[in-house]
Coordinates of C-alpha atoms in Angstrom, one line a residue:
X30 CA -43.7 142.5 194.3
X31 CA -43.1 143.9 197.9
X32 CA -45.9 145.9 199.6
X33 CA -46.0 146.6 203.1
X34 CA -44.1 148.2 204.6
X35 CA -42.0 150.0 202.3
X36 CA -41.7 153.2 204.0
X37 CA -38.2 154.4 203.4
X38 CA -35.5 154.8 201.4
X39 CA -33.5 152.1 203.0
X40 CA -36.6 149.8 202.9
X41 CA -36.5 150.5 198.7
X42 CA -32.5 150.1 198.4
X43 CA -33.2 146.3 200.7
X44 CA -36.4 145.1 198.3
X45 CA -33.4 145.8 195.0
X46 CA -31.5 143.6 196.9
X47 CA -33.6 140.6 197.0
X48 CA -33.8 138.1 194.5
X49 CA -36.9 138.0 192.5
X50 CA -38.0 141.0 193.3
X51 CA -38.6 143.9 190.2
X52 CA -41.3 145.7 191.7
X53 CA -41.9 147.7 194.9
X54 CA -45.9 149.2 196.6
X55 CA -45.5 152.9 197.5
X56 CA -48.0 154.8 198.5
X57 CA -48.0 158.1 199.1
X58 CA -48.8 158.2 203.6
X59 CA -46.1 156.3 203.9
X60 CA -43.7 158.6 202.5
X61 CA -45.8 162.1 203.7
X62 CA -45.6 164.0 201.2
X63 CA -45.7 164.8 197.3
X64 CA -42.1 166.0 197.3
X65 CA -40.8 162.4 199.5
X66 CA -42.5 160.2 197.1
X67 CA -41.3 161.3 193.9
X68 CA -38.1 161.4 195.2
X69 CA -38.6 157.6 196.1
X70 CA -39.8 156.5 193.3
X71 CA -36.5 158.0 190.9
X72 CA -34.9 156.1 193.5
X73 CA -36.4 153.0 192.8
X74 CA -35.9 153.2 189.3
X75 CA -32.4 154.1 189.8
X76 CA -31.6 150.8 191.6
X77 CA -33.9 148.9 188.8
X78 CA -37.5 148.3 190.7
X79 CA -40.4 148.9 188.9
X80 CA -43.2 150.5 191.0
X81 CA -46.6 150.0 191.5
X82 CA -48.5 153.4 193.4
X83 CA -51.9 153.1 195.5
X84 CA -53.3 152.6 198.6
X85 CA -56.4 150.2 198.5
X86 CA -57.6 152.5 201.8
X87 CA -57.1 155.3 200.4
X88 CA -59.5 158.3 199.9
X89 CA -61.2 159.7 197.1
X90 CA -58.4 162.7 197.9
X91 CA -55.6 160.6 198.5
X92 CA -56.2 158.5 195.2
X93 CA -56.1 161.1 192.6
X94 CA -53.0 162.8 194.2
X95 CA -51.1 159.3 193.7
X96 CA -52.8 158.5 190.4
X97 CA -51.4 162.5 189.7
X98 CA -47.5 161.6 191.0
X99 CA -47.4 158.2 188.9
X100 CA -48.3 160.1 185.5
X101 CA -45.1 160.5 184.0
X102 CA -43.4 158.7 186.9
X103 CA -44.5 154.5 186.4
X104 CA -45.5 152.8 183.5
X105 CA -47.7 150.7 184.9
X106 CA -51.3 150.2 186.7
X107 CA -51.9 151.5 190.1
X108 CA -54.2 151.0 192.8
X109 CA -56.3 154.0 192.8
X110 CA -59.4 152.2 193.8
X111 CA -59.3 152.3 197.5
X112 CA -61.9 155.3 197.8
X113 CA -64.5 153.1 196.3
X114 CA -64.7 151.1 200.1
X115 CA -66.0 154.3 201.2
X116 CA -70.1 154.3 201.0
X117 CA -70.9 157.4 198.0
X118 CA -73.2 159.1 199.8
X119 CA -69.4 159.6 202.7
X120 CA -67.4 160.6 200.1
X121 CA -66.5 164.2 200.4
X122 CA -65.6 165.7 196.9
X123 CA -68.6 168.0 195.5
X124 CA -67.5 166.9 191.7
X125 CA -66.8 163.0 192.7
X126 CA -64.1 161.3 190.6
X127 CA -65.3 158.0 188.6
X128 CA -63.8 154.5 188.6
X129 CA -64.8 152.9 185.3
X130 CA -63.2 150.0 183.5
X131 CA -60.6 149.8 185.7
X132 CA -59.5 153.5 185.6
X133 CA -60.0 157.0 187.6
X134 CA -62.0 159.1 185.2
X135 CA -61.9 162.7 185.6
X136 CA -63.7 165.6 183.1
X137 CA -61.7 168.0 181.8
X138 CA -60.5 170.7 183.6
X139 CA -61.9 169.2 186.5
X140 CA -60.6 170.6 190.1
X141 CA -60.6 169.0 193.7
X142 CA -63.8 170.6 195.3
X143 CA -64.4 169.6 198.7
X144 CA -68.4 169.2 199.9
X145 CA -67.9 171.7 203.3
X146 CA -71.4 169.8 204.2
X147 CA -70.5 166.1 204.2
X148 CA -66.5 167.0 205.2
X149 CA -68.4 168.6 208.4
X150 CA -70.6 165.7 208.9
X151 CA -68.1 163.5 208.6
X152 CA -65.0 164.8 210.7
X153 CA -65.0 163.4 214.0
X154 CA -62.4 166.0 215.3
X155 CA -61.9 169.8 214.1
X156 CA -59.4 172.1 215.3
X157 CA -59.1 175.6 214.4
X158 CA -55.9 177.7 214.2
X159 CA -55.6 181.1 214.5
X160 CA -52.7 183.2 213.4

C-alpha cells in the first residue's frame, strides 16, 4: 500500500503503475474537498487500486466526514482513529463520536454539534467576515 503523499490525480494513475501495489491512502486534506475525493477515489478503482481512507491526525470532524465518503465508496477498513490523539476533554463536538472495537460509533440520528465553548478555547486565531 502507498500512503504519503498521494495528493493527486496523477500521483493515483503513477501508484497503478507500480508493481505490487493494489492499494492507495487518501485522505480527505489532501484532496480539499468532499466533491475532489470522491472523484479520486472512482478513479482509483477505475485503474484497479483498492483504497484505504483516514488520516491518523485527523480530527474528531475530519474523521467522520471520511468515514461518511468511504461508506458506499471502499470495501475495506479505514483509519478513522486519528481524533483519538487529541486529549477528550480538547475535543470540540458537544455529542462526541465513540471509537469502540475498532469502529466510529455514532447514535442514531446523531448530527455534528460543535461545543462554541471548547472551539473558543481552543482556536488560537479567529477571524470574522462581514458581508
Amino acid at each position: 500500500m502507498l500512503d504519503e503523499p498521494i495528493c493527486s490525480t496523477q500521483d493515483i494513475e503513477k501508484a497503478s503503475r507500480i508493481d505490487g501495489v493494489s492499494l492507495c491512502k487518501l485522505k480527505l486534506k489532501r484532496f480539499v474537498s468532499i466533491s475532489k475525493l470522491t472523484e479520486s477515489i472512482n478513479y482509483a478503482h477505475s485503474l484497479g487500486l483498492e483504497i484505504v481512507i483516514g488520516d491518523g491526525l485527523g480530527s474528531e470532524i475530519n474523521c467522520w466526514m471520511e468515514a461518511k465518503i468511504a461508506s458506499g465508496l471502499i470495501e475495506n477498513a479505514g483509519e478513522y482513529n486519528g481524533f483519538l490523539k487529541i486529549k477528550p476533554e480538547a475535543r470540540i463536538l458537544s455529542n462526541p463520536i465513540k471509537f469502540q472495537n475498532g469502529f466510529l460509533e455514532t447514535e442514531d440520528n446523531w448530527k455534528l454539534q460543535i461545543d462554541r465553548d471548547k472551539l473558543e478555547k481552543y482556536s488560537i486565531y479567529k477571524e470574522v467576515i462581514y458581508k
